[in-house]
Coordinates of C-alpha atoms and ligand atoms in Angstrom, one line a residue:
X240 CA 5.1 -26.6 15.8
X241 CA 2.6 -26.6 18.7
X242 CA -0.7 -26.8 16.8
X243 CA -4.2 -26.5 18.4
X244 CA -5.8 -29.8 18.9
X245 CA -9.0 -29.1 17.0
X246 CA -7.0 -27.8 14.1
X247 CA -5.0 -31.1 14.0
X248 CA -8.2 -33.1 14.1
X249 CA -9.9 -31.2 11.3
X250 CA -6.9 -31.0 9.1
X251 CA -5.9 -34.6 9.7
X252 CA -9.4 -35.6 8.6
X253 CA -9.2 -33.8 5.3
X254 CA -5.6 -34.6 4.5
X255 CA -5.7 -38.3 5.4
X256 CA -2.4 -40.0 4.7
X257 CA -0.8 -36.6 3.7
X258 CA -0.9 -35.4 7.3
X259 CA 2.5 -36.5 8.3
X260 CA 4.2 -34.8 5.3
X261 CA 2.1 -31.7 5.9
X262 CA 3.0 -31.5 9.6
X263 CA 6.7 -31.9 8.8
X264 CA 6.5 -29.1 6.2
X265 CA 5.2 -26.8 8.8
X266 CA 8.5 -27.1 10.7
X267 CA 10.6 -26.4 7.6
X268 CA 11.7 -22.8 6.8
X269 CA 9.5 -20.6 4.7
X270 CA 10.8 -20.0 1.1
X271 CA 11.8 -16.5 0.2
X272 CA 10.1 -15.2 -2.9
X273 CA 9.8 -11.9 -4.8
X274 CA 7.8 -10.8 -7.8
X275 CA 9.5 -8.5 -10.4
X276 CA 7.6 -5.5 -11.6
X277 CA 7.8 -6.2 -15.4
X278 CA 7.9 -2.5 -16.3
X279 CA 10.6 -1.5 -13.9
X280 CA 12.8 -4.7 -14.1
X281 CA 12.9 -4.7 -17.9
X282 CA 16.7 -4.2 -18.1
X283 CA 17.7 -5.9 -14.8
X284 CA 19.4 -9.2 -14.4
X285 CA 20.1 -11.5 -11.4
X286 CA 23.5 -11.1 -9.7
X287 CA 23.1 -14.3 -7.6
X288 CA 23.2 -17.9 -8.4
X289 CA 20.4 -20.2 -7.3
X290 CA 17.5 -17.9 -8.1
X291 CA 14.7 -20.1 -9.5
X292 CA 11.3 -19.3 -11.1
X293 CA 8.0 -19.6 -9.3
X294 CA 6.3 -22.1 -11.8
X295 CA 2.9 -20.4 -11.9
X296 CA 4.1 -16.8 -12.3
X297 CA 6.2 -15.3 -15.1
X298 CA 7.6 -12.6 -12.8
X299 CA 7.9 -14.6 -9.5
X300 CA 11.2 -16.0 -8.3
X301 CA 12.6 -17.8 -5.2
X302 CA 15.8 -16.4 -3.7
X303 CA 18.2 -18.9 -2.0
X304 CA 18.5 -16.7 1.1
X305 CA 16.7 -13.7 2.5
X306 CA 18.6 -10.5 1.6
X307 CA 18.0 -7.3 3.6
X308 CA 15.2 -5.8 1.5
X309 CA 15.0 -2.7 3.7
X310 CA 18.4 -1.5 2.6
X311 CA 18.0 -2.3 -1.1
X312 CA 17.2 0.9 -3.1
X313 CA 15.7 -1.2 -5.9
X314 CA 13.0 -2.4 -3.4
X315 CA 12.2 1.2 -2.6
X316 CA 12.1 2.0 -6.3
X317 CA 9.3 -0.6 -6.8
X318 CA 11.4 -2.8 -9.1
X319 CA 10.2 -5.8 -7.1
X320 CA 7.7 -6.8 -4.4
X321 CA 8.4 -9.3 -1.7
X322 CA 5.5 -11.7 -2.0
X323 CA 4.6 -15.2 -0.8
X324 CA 4.8 -17.5 -3.9
X325 CA 1.5 -19.4 -3.6
X326 CA -0.5 -16.2 -3.8
X327 CA 1.1 -15.4 -7.1
X328 CA -1.2 -18.1 -8.5
X329 CA -3.8 -15.3 -9.1
X330 CA -1.8 -14.7 -12.3
X331 CA -3.3 -17.9 -13.8
X332 CA -6.8 -16.6 -13.5
X333 CA -5.9 -13.5 -15.4
X334 CA -3.7 -15.1 -18.0
X335 CA -6.3 -17.8 -18.7
X336 CA -9.6 -16.0 -18.4
X337 CA -9.2 -12.2 -18.6
X338 CA -8.4 -10.3 -21.7
X339 CA -8.9 -6.9 -23.4
X340 CA -9.9 -3.8 -21.5
X341 CA -11.5 -4.7 -18.2
X342 CA -12.6 -3.2 -14.9
X343 CA -11.2 -5.0 -11.9
X344 CA -11.9 -4.6 -8.2
X345 CA -9.5 -6.0 -5.6
X346 CA -11.8 -5.7 -2.6
X347 CA -9.5 -6.7 0.3
X348 CA -6.3 -5.4 -1.1
X349 CA -3.9 -4.3 1.7
X350 CA -0.9 -4.5 1.8
X351 CA -1.1 -4.8 -2.0
X352 CA 0.6 -8.0 -3.1
X353 CA -2.1 -9.0 -5.4
X354 CA -3.1 -5.5 -6.5
X355 CA 0.4 -4.7 -7.7
X356 CA 0.5 -8.0 -9.4
X357 CA -2.9 -7.6 -11.1
X358 CA -1.8 -4.1 -12.3
X359 CA 1.1 -5.7 -14.1
X360 CA -1.2 -8.3 -15.8
X361 CA -4.1 -6.2 -17.1
X362 CA -4.0 -4.1 -20.3
X363 CA -3.1 -0.5 -19.7
X364 CA -6.6 0.6 -20.9
X365 CA -8.0 -1.5 -18.1
X366 CA -8.9 -0.2 -14.6
X367 CA -8.0 -1.6 -11.2
X368 CA -9.8 -0.3 -8.1
X369 CA -7.7 -1.4 -5.2
X370 CA -9.7 -1.2 -2.0
X371 CA -9.0 -1.7 1.7
X372 CA -11.6 -1.2 4.5
X373 CA -9.2 -0.6 7.4
X374 CA -7.8 2.9 7.0
X375 CA -4.3 2.3 8.5
X376 CA -3.9 -0.7 6.2
X377 CA -5.3 1.3 3.2
X378 CA -2.3 3.8 3.7
X379 CA 0.2 0.9 3.4
X380 CA -1.7 -0.2 0.3
X381 CA -1.5 3.3 -1.1
X382 CA 2.3 3.3 -0.7
X383 CA 2.8 0.0 -2.3
X384 CA 0.5 0.8 -5.3
X385 CA 2.4 4.1 -5.7
X386 CA 5.7 2.2 -5.7
X387 CA 4.5 -0.1 -8.5
X388 CA 4.0 3.0 -10.6
X389 CA 0.9 2.1 -12.7
X390 CA -1.4 4.9 -13.7
X391 CA -4.6 2.9 -14.1
X392 CA -5.1 2.1 -10.4
X393 CA -7.6 3.9 -8.1
X394 CA -6.9 3.2 -4.3
X395 CA -10.1 3.4 -2.2
X396 CA -10.9 2.9 1.5
X397 CA -14.4 1.6 1.7
X398 CA -16.7 -1.0 3.2
X399 CA -17.6 -3.7 0.7
X400 CA -21.3 -2.6 0.9
X401 CA -20.3 0.9 -0.5
X402 CA -18.7 -0.7 -3.5
X403 CA -21.7 -3.0 -3.9
X404 CA -23.9 0.1 -4.2
X405 CA -22.1 1.0 -7.4
X406 CA -24.2 -1.6 -9.2
X407 CA -22.7 -3.8 -12.0
X408 CA -19.4 -2.0 -12.5
X409 CA -16.7 -4.6 -12.6
X410 CA -15.7 -7.5 -14.9
X411 CA -13.5 -9.1 -12.3
X412 CA -13.7 -8.9 -8.5
X413 CA -11.0 -10.5 -6.3
X414 CA -12.0 -11.2 -2.8
X415 CA -8.8 -12.2 -1.0
X416 CA -10.8 -12.7 2.2
X417 CA -9.7 -12.0 5.7
X418 CA -9.4 -15.6 7.1
X419 CA -8.3 -17.7 10.0
X420 CA -4.8 -17.7 8.5
X421 CA -3.9 -21.4 9.0
X422 CA -1.8 -21.2 5.8
X423 CA 0.5 -18.6 7.6
X424 CA 1.2 -20.8 10.7
X425 CA 4.7 -21.4 9.5
X426 CA 5.5 -17.8 8.6
X427 CA 3.8 -16.1 11.4
X428 CA 3.8 -17.7 14.9
X429 CA 1.2 -15.2 16.0
X430 CA -1.4 -16.7 13.7
X431 CA -1.2 -20.0 15.7
X432 CA -2.0 -18.4 19.0
X433 CA -4.8 -16.4 17.4
X434 CA -6.5 -19.5 15.9
X435 CA -9.6 -20.9 17.4
X436 CA -12.6 -22.9 16.1
X437 CA -14.8 -20.0 17.0
X438 CA -12.7 -17.7 14.9
X439 CA -13.0 -20.1 11.9
X440 CA -16.8 -19.8 12.2
X441 CA -16.6 -16.0 12.5
X442 CA -14.3 -15.8 9.5
X443 CA -16.6 -18.0 7.5
X444 CA -19.6 -15.8 8.2
X445 CA -17.7 -12.6 7.5
X446 CA -16.5 -14.0 4.2
X447 CA -20.0 -14.7 3.1
X448 CA -21.1 -11.2 4.2
X449 CA -18.3 -9.6 2.2
X450 CA -19.1 -11.5 -1.0
X451 CA -22.8 -10.9 -0.5
X452 CA -22.2 -7.1 0.0
X453 CA -20.0 -6.7 -3.1
X454 CA -21.9 -9.1 -5.3
X455 CA -24.1 -6.4 -7.0
X456 CA -20.9 -4.7 -8.2
X457 CA -20.0 -7.7 -10.4
X458 CA -21.3 -7.7 -14.0
X459 CA -23.3 -10.7 -15.2
X460 CA -20.8 -13.2 -16.6
X461 CA -18.1 -11.4 -14.6
X462 CA -15.5 -13.4 -12.6
X463 CA -15.2 -13.6 -8.9
X464 CA -11.8 -14.8 -7.7
X465 CA -12.2 -16.0 -4.2
X466 CA -9.1 -16.8 -2.1
X467 CA -8.0 -17.4 1.4
X468 CA -4.7 -18.4 3.1
X469 CA -6.3 -21.1 5.3
X470 CA -6.9 -24.8 5.0
X471 CA -10.3 -25.7 6.6
X472 CA -13.2 -26.6 4.4
X473 CA -15.7 -24.1 5.9
X474 CA -13.8 -21.0 4.7
X475 CA -12.9 -22.6 1.4
X476 CA -14.9 -25.4 -0.5
X477 CA -18.0 -24.8 1.7
X478 CA -18.0 -21.1 1.1
X479 CA -17.5 -21.6 -2.7
X480 CA -20.5 -23.9 -2.6
X481 CA -22.5 -21.3 -0.6
X482 CA -21.7 -18.7 -3.3
X483 CA -22.8 -21.0 -6.1
X484 CA -26.0 -22.0 -4.4
X485 CA -27.1 -18.7 -3.0
X486 CA -25.8 -16.0 -5.3
X487 CA -25.9 -17.7 -8.7
X488 CA -22.4 -18.6 -9.9
X489 CA -20.6 -21.5 -11.6
X490 CA -17.0 -22.6 -11.3
X491 CA -14.4 -21.7 -13.9
X492 CA -11.7 -24.2 -14.3
X493 CA -8.0 -23.4 -14.6
X494 CA -5.6 -25.4 -16.7
X495 CA -2.9 -26.6 -14.3
X496 CA 0.4 -28.1 -15.1
X497 CA 0.6 -31.3 -13.0
X498 CA 4.2 -30.6 -12.1
X499 CA 3.0 -27.6 -10.1
X500 CA 1.5 -30.1 -7.6
X501 CA -1.5 -27.9 -6.9
X502 CA -4.1 -30.0 -5.0
X503 CA -7.8 -30.0 -5.8
X504 CA -10.9 -30.0 -3.5
X505 CA -10.3 -31.7 -0.1
X506 CA -14.0 -31.9 0.5
X507 CA -15.6 -35.3 0.3
X508 CA -18.9 -33.7 -0.6
X509 CA -18.0 -30.9 -2.9
X510 CA -15.7 -31.9 -5.8
X511 CA -15.8 -28.5 -7.5
X512 CA -12.6 -27.4 -9.3
X513 CA -10.8 -25.4 -6.7
X514 CA -7.0 -24.9 -6.2
X515 CA -5.2 -25.6 -3.0
X516 CA -1.5 -25.0 -2.2
X517 CA -0.3 -27.3 0.5
X518 CA 3.3 -26.7 1.9
X519 CA 4.4 -30.3 1.6
X520 CA 3.6 -30.3 -2.1
X521 CA 4.1 -26.8 -3.4
X522 CA 6.9 -24.4 -2.5
X523 CA 5.1 -21.7 -0.6
X524 CA 2.6 -21.1 2.2
X525 CA -1.0 -22.5 2.4
X526 CA -3.4 -20.9 -0.1
X527 CA -6.8 -21.5 -1.6
X528 CA -8.2 -20.0 -4.8
X529 CA -11.4 -20.6 -6.8
X530 CA -12.6 -18.7 -9.9
X531 CA -16.4 -18.4 -10.3
X532 CA -18.5 -16.8 -13.0
X533 CA -21.6 -14.9 -12.1
X534 CA -24.6 -16.4 -13.7
X535 CA -27.3 -14.4 -11.9
X536 CA -28.6 -11.2 -13.3
X537 CA -26.7 -8.0 -12.5
X538 CA -28.6 -4.8 -11.9
X539 CA -27.4 -1.5 -13.2
X540 CA -27.8 1.0 -10.4
X541 CA -28.8 4.5 -11.4
X542 CA -25.5 6.2 -10.6
X543 CA -25.3 7.7 -14.1
X544 CA -28.6 9.5 -13.5
X545 CA -27.3 11.1 -10.3
X546 CA -24.3 12.1 -12.2
X547 CA -26.1 13.8 -15.0
X548 CA -27.7 16.3 -12.6
X549 CA -24.4 17.3 -11.2
X550 CA -22.9 20.5 -12.6
X551 CA -19.4 19.9 -13.6
X552 CA -16.9 22.5 -12.3
X553 CA -14.7 24.0 -15.0
X554 CA -11.2 22.4 -14.7
X555 CA -8.4 24.8 -13.7
X556 CA -6.1 25.8 -16.5
X557 CA -3.1 23.4 -16.7
X558 CA 0.1 25.2 -15.7
X559 CA 2.8 25.4 -18.4
X560 CA 5.2 22.5 -18.3
X561 CA 2.9 20.2 -16.4
X562 CA 2.1 18.0 -19.4
X563 CA 5.8 17.5 -20.0
X564 CA 6.2 15.6 -16.8
X565 CA 4.6 12.4 -18.2
X566 CA 5.1 10.3 -21.3
X567 CA 2.2 10.5 -23.7
X568 CA 0.4 13.5 -22.2
X569 CA -2.3 13.2 -24.8
X570 CA -3.6 10.1 -22.8
X571 CA -4.4 12.1 -19.7
X572 CA -6.8 14.6 -18.3
X573 CA -4.9 17.0 -15.9
X574 CA -6.9 17.9 -12.9
X575 CA -6.3 20.0 -9.8
X576 CA -7.9 19.4 -6.4
X577 CA -6.9 21.5 -3.4
X578 CA -3.6 22.5 -5.2
X579 CA -2.7 18.9 -6.0
X580 CA -2.3 18.0 -9.6
X581 CA -3.1 14.6 -11.0
X582 CA -3.1 13.0 -14.4
X583 CA -6.0 10.7 -15.1
X584 CA -6.2 8.2 -18.0
X585 CA -9.7 8.0 -19.5
X586 CA -10.8 4.9 -17.6
X587 CA -9.8 6.5 -14.3
X588 CA -11.8 9.7 -15.1
X589 CA -14.8 7.6 -16.1
X590 CA -14.7 5.6 -12.8
X591 CA -14.3 8.8 -10.7
X592 CA -17.4 10.3 -12.3
X593 CA -19.3 7.2 -11.2
X594 CA -17.8 6.9 -7.7
X595 CA -19.7 9.6 -5.8
X596 CA -19.7 8.8 -2.1
X597 CA -16.7 6.6 -2.2
X598 CA -13.6 7.4 -0.2
X599 CA -10.8 7.7 -2.8
X600 CA -7.2 7.8 -1.6
X601 CA -5.5 8.2 -4.9
X602 CA -6.3 8.0 -8.6
X603 CA -4.0 8.2 -11.7
X604 CA -0.6 9.8 -11.3
X605 CA -0.2 12.3 -8.5
X606 CA 2.1 14.8 -10.2
X607 CA 2.8 17.4 -7.5
X608 CA 1.4 20.3 -5.4
X609 CA 1.2 23.9 -6.4
X610 CA 3.0 26.1 -3.8
X611 CA 2.9 29.7 -5.0
X612 CA 4.5 29.7 -8.5
X613 CA 6.3 26.4 -7.8
X614 CA 4.9 22.9 -8.5
X615 CA 6.5 20.8 -5.9
X616 CA 6.9 17.4 -7.7
X617 CA 5.6 14.4 -5.9
X618 CA 7.4 11.2 -4.9
X619 CA 4.6 9.3 -6.8
X620 CA 5.8 11.0 -10.0
X621 CA 9.4 9.8 -9.4
X622 CA 8.1 6.2 -9.1
X623 CA 5.6 6.4 -11.9
X624 CA 6.1 4.1 -14.9
X625 CA 4.9 7.0 -17.0
X626 CA 7.4 9.6 -15.8
X627 CA 9.0 11.5 -18.6
X628 CA 12.6 11.3 -17.4
X629 CA 13.7 13.9 -20.0
X630 CA 11.8 16.5 -18.0
X631 CA 14.5 16.3 -15.2
X632 CA 18.2 16.1 -14.9
X633 CA 18.9 12.6 -13.6
X634 CA 21.7 11.8 -11.2
X635 CA 22.7 8.1 -10.8
X636 CA 24.0 7.7 -7.3
X637 CA 25.9 4.8 -5.6
X638 CA 24.3 2.5 -3.1
X639 CA 25.5 4.4 0.0
X640 CA 24.1 7.7 -1.3
X641 CA 20.9 6.0 -2.3
X642 CA 20.5 4.6 1.2
X643 CA 21.3 8.0 2.7
X644 CA 18.6 9.6 0.6
X645 CA 16.2 6.9 1.7
X646 CA 17.0 7.7 5.3
X647 CA 16.0 11.3 4.4
X648 CA 19.6 12.5 5.1
X649 CA 21.0 15.4 3.1
X650 CA 22.5 14.4 -0.2
X651 CA 25.1 16.6 -1.8
X652 CA 25.3 16.8 -5.6
X653 CA 28.1 19.1 -6.5
X654 CA 27.8 18.7 -10.3
X655 CA 24.0 18.7 -10.6
X656 CA 22.1 21.7 -11.9
X657 CA 19.9 23.6 -9.5
X658 CA 16.2 22.8 -9.3
X659 CA 14.5 19.4 -9.2
X660 CA 16.8 16.5 -9.8
X661 CA 15.7 12.9 -10.2
X662 CA 17.9 10.5 -8.2
X663 CA 18.3 7.0 -9.6
X664 CA 20.1 3.9 -8.4
X665 CA 21.2 1.5 -11.1
X666 CA 19.1 3.6 -13.4
X667 CA 15.9 3.1 -11.4
X668 CA 14.4 6.3 -10.0
X669 CA 14.2 6.5 -6.2
X670 CA 12.9 10.0 -5.7
X671 CA 13.5 13.7 -6.1
X672 CA 15.7 16.3 -4.5
X673 CA 15.6 20.0 -5.0
X674 CA 19.2 21.2 -5.5
X675 CA 19.8 24.6 -4.2
X676 CA 23.5 24.8 -4.9
X677 CA 25.6 23.9 -1.8
X678 CA 22.9 21.5 -0.5
X679 CA 19.8 19.7 -1.6
X680 CA 16.3 19.4 -0.1
X681 CA 15.4 15.8 0.2
X682 CA 11.8 15.4 -1.1
X683 CA 11.3 11.8 0.1
X684 CA 8.0 11.7 2.1
X685 CA 8.8 11.5 5.8
X686 CA 6.8 8.3 6.3
X687 CA 8.8 6.5 3.6
X688 CA 12.1 7.1 5.4
X689 CA 14.2 4.0 6.4
X690 CA 14.1 4.4 10.2
X691 CA 16.9 2.0 11.1
X692 CA 20.4 3.4 11.4
X693 CA 21.9 -0.1 10.9
X694 CA 23.5 -0.8 7.6
X695 CA 24.0 -4.5 6.9
X696 CA 27.6 -5.6 6.0
X697 CA 26.4 -7.9 3.3
X698 CA 24.8 -5.5 1.0
X699 CA 25.6 -7.0 -2.3
X700 CA 22.5 -6.8 -4.4
X701 CA 20.9 -9.9 -5.8
X702 CA 19.5 -7.8 -8.7
X703 CA 21.5 -5.5 -11.0
Ligands
SAM281 N1 -4.9 -9.1 -0.9 C1 -3.9 -8.7 0.0 C2 -2.5 -8.9 -0.6 O1 -2.4 -9.7 -1.5 O2 -1.6 -8.2 -0.2 C3 -4.1 -9.4 1.4 C4 -5.4 -9.3 1.9 S1 -5.7 -9.9 3.5 C5 -5.7 -11.6 3.2 C6 -7.3 -9.5 3.8 C7 -7.7 -8.1 3.9 O3 -9.1 -7.9 4.2 C8 -7.0 -7.3 5.1 O4 -6.2 -6.2 4.6 C9 -8.1 -6.9 6.0 O5 -7.8 -5.6 6.6 C10 -9.3 -6.8 5.1 N2 -10.6 -6.9 5.8 C11 -10.8 -7.2 7.1 N3 -12.1 -7.2 7.4 C12 -12.7 -6.9 6.2 C13 -14.1 -6.7 5.9 N4 -15.1 -6.9 6.8 N5 -14.4 -6.4 4.6 C14 -13.4 -6.3 3.7 N6 -12.1 -6.4 4.0 C15 -11.7 -6.8 5.2

């Protein structure tokens, strides 16, 4: 790999005699890894040999070769997420230090790898606010969160400062910071050409600004998980030191199995307990993660006072049959905004009441849209972990029909009853059609459509 000279000099100086092995690893192929959605993959099993676990994640696995994910209906059903293995290490922070009902903010969340992972790790009474500042990326995040099917996630599109203004609102904040991307050199050739020393400096300053802006939103004793996918000290150990010294935080150690071969601090000055993934030692890309506990005081901001003054509008009457769409309807408040019906679990309702001024893209389960007398059921409902399947006739279709549906082509279901029908592949819901007798209306959102007309010959699924 053609590496920038100043990158070589800095990295060589921090890696010492590991440099040669590191450089060689950058020329090796990237491993392929996925993370199963524990709710949706409950009854699935592997159909291939050679699938091995990611040691630091209970739901992460390496695949021996890269299948065509695009043409796998189970990928579209949210049964798994294609995710780089090192970044699944965030699981250890949650398993070891987070319990009970918590409020979590994933501040830099798109495309959603860590958010969908966190959603699968926290209690169902917990809340995850999954935020992305760049609008186009926030829409990708929205799709991935929807695919994962959890009802306790709120997707937002805000600047860190806007979330900081909430005041102490979260027990855990993940800042998976935008960085110079050195850890992605092997996977993404573009990241090599975009790299410069100046950009490392810009990234470092931006990371400090992001943490500073969101810091008021973290409760006292709350956890900040800070991560990057880069190697240099400035964006990693030095920024962790900066957070400790300037904002008031202490390091929280993680228990690490030594077989995982995770490295510790590479800084000669700062020997704090941080976690580094180096590609010649761990099977994955470059990754850095530190867990910090806020020791400084956290200020309650007077959001609740503002809220008290606000007259609450009387909720619209819930249409007959709506509650039947979800399992455990007693858990939810059913709310209508501009004809769109959603089901909010209590922690989501509570956050929405507090979140005046924030740009919210989705909260709870989007059930469907009222059009005249008809409630047009949403794709999000089909993919929700809380869908009541008994509310719909279910048609299990073969792989070719599932792919046709996912291309938004017409699907014919001669034996299905008329009305909304839930399509499933290998018993995993992939979406709705409206059967009108001799044909069906395909309700897959247009932007979710598989655009390629190519169908790979090798389409044997690795998961059944
Ligand atoms: N956590 C994501 C995941 O696991 O899929 C990856 C996040 S990526 C490393 C960093 C994200 O930070 C990007 O989505 C980027 O758009 C966002 N970002 C860029 N500038 C930002 C800023 N000034 N404040 C907050 N987020 C920013």
